[in-house]
mmCIF file of C-alpha atoms in Angstrom:
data_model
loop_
_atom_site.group_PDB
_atom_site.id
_atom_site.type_symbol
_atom_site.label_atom_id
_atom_site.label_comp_id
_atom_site.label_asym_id
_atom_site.label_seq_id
_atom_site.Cartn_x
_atom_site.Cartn_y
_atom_site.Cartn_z
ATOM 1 C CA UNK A 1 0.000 0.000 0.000
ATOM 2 C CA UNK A 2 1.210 3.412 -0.713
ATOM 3 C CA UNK A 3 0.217 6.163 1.549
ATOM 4 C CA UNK A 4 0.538 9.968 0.212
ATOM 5 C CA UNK A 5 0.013 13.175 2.414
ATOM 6 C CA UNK A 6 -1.277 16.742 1.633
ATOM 7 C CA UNK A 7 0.752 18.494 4.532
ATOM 8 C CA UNK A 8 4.104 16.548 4.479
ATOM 9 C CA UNK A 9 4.964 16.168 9.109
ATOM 10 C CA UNK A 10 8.229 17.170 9.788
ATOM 11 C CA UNK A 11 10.965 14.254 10.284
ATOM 12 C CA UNK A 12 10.581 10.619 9.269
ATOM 13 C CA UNK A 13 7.302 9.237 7.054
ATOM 14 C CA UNK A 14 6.211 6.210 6.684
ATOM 15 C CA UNK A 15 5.347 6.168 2.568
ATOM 16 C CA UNK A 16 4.511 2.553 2.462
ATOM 17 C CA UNK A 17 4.145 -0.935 3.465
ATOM 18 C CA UNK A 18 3.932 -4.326 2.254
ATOM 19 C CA UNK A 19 5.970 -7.730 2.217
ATOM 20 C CA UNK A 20 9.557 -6.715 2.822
ATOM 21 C CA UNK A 21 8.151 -3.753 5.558
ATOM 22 C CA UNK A 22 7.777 -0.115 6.042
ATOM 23 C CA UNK A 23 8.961 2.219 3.067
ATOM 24 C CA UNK A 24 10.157 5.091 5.131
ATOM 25 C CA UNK A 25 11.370 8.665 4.047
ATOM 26 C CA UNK A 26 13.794 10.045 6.424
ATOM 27 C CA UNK A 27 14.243 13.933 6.781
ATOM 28 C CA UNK A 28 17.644 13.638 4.721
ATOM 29 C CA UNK A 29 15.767 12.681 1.585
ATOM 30 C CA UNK A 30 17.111 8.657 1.870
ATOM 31 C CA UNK A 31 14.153 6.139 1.839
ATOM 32 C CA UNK A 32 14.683 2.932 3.733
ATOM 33 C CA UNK A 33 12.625 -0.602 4.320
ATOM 34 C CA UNK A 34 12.128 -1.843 7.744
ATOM 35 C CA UNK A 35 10.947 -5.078 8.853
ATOM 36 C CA UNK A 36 10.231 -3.559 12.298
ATOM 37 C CA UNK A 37 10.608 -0.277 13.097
ATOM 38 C CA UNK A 38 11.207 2.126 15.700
ATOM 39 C CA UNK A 39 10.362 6.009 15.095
ATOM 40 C CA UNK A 40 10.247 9.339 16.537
ATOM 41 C CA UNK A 41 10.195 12.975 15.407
ATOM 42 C CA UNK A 42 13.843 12.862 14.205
ATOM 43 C CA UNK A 43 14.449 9.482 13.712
ATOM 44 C CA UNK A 44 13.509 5.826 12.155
ATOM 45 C CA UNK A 45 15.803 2.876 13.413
ATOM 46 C CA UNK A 46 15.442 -0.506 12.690
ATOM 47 C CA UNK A 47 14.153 -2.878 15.122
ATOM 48 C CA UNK A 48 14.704 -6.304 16.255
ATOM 49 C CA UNK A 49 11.922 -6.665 18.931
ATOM 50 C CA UNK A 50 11.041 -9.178 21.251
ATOM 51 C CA UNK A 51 8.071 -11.171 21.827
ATOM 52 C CA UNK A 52 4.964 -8.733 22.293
ATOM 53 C CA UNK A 53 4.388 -10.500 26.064
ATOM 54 C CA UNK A 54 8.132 -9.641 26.760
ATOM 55 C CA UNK A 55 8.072 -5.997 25.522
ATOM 56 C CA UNK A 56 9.331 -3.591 28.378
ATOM 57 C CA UNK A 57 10.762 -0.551 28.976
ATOM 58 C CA UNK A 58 14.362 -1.617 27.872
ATOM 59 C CA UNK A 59 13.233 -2.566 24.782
ATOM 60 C CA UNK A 60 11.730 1.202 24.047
ATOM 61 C CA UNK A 61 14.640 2.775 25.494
ATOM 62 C CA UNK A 62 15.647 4.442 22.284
ATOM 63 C CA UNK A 63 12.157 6.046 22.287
ATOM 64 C CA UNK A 64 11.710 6.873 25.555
ATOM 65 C CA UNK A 65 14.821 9.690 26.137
ATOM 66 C CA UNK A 66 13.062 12.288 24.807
ATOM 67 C CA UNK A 67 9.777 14.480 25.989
ATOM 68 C CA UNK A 68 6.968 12.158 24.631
ATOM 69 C CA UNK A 69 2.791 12.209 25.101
ATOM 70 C CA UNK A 70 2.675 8.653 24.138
ATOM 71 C CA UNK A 71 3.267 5.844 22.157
ATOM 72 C CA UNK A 72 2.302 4.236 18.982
ATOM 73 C CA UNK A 73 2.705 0.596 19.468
ATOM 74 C CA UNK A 74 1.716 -1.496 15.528
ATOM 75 C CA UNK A 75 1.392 -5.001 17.639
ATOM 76 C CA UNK A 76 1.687 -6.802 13.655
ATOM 77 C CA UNK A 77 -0.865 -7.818 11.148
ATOM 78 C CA UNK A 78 -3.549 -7.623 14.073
ATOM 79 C CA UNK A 79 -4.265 -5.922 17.666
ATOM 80 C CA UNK A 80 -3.163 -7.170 20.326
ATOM 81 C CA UNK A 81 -3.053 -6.021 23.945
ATOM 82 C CA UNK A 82 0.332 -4.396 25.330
ATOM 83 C CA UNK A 83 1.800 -6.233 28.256
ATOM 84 C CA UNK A 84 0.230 -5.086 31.573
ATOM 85 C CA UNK A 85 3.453 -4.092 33.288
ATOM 86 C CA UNK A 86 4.677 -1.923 30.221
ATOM 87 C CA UNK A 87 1.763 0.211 30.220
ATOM 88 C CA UNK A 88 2.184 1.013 34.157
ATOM 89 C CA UNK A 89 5.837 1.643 33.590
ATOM 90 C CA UNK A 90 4.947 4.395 31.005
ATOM 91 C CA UNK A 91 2.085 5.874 32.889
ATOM 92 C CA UNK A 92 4.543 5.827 35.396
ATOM 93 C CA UNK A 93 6.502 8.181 32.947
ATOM 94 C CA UNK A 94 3.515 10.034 32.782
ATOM 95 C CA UNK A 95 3.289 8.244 29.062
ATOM 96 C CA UNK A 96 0.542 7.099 27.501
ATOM 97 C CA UNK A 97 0.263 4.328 24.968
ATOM 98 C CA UNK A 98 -1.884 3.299 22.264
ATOM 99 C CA UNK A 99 -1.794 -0.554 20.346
ATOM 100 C CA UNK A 100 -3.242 -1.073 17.290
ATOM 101 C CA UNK A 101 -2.504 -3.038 14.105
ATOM 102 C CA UNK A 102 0.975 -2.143 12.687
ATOM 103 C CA UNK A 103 -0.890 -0.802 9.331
ATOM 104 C CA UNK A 104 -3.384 1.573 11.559
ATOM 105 C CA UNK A 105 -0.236 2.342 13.273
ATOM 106 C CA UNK A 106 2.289 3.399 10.508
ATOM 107 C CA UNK A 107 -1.029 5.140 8.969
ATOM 108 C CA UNK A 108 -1.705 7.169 12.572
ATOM 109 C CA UNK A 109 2.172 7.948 13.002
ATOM 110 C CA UNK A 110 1.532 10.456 9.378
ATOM 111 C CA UNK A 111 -1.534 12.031 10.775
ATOM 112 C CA UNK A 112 -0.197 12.575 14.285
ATOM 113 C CA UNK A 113 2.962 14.007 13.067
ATOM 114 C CA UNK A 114 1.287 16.358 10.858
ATOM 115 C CA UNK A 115 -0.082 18.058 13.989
ATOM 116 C CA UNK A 116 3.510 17.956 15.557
ATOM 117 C CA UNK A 117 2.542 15.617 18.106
ATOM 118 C CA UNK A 118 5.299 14.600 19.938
ATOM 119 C CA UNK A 119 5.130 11.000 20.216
ATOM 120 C CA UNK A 120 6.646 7.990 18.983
ATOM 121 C CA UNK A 121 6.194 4.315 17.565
ATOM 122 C CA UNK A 122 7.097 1.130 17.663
ATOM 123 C CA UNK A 123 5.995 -1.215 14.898
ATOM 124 C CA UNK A 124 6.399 -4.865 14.707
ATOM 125 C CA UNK A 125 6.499 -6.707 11.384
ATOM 126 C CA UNK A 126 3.222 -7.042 9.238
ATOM 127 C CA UNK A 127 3.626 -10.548 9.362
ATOM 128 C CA UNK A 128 4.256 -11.006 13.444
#
């Protein structure tokens, strides 16, 4: 699927996905595939995560140094629940997170970054 917007969001986009991953443009002008990504305002990383019952905090740390509202988390090719003790430990953070198929997700990262929110995302393959 390829995903266009009207108001480009400042830093990385997420243009596309399909078999090999996310299609991301990065604010240098590169594109890149990811089979699992990581993203914030200024950045997309690849990602090698864990299971979804053993995602924690350590796991996120790349995404959790900076000021975020919440987080994105694309739990694969359908919803699942986050793990219990991750969402305390980020509203312990005063974070707030939000799980949803990794296509919604990569689809709500554009949106929300058009209105500058500042949050980020962590998307596991479209196939997990």
């Amino acid at each position: 699927m390829r995903m266009d917007r009207e108001r480009p969001a400042p830093g990385p986009l997420v243009r596309g996905f399909g078999p090999g991953g996310y299609r991301v443009d990065a604010p240098d002008g590169t594109m890149g595939v990811y089979p699992a990504l990581l993203l914030t305002a200024t950045r997309a990383d690849t990602w090698s995560p864990p299971a979804l019952e053993a995602l924690d905090e350590a796991a996120l740390a790349p995404l959790l140094a900076g000021p975020i509202e919440f987080l994105l988390l694309g739990t694969g090719d359908t919803l699942r629940r986050a793990p219990k003790a991750l969402v305390a430990a980020l509203d312990a953070r005063g974070m707030g997170i939000e799980a949803m198929d990794s296509r919604a997700a990569a689809r709500a990262w554009g949106v929300l970054r058009a209105e500058e929110r500042q949050i980020a995302a962590a998307l596991y393959p479209l196939d997990f």
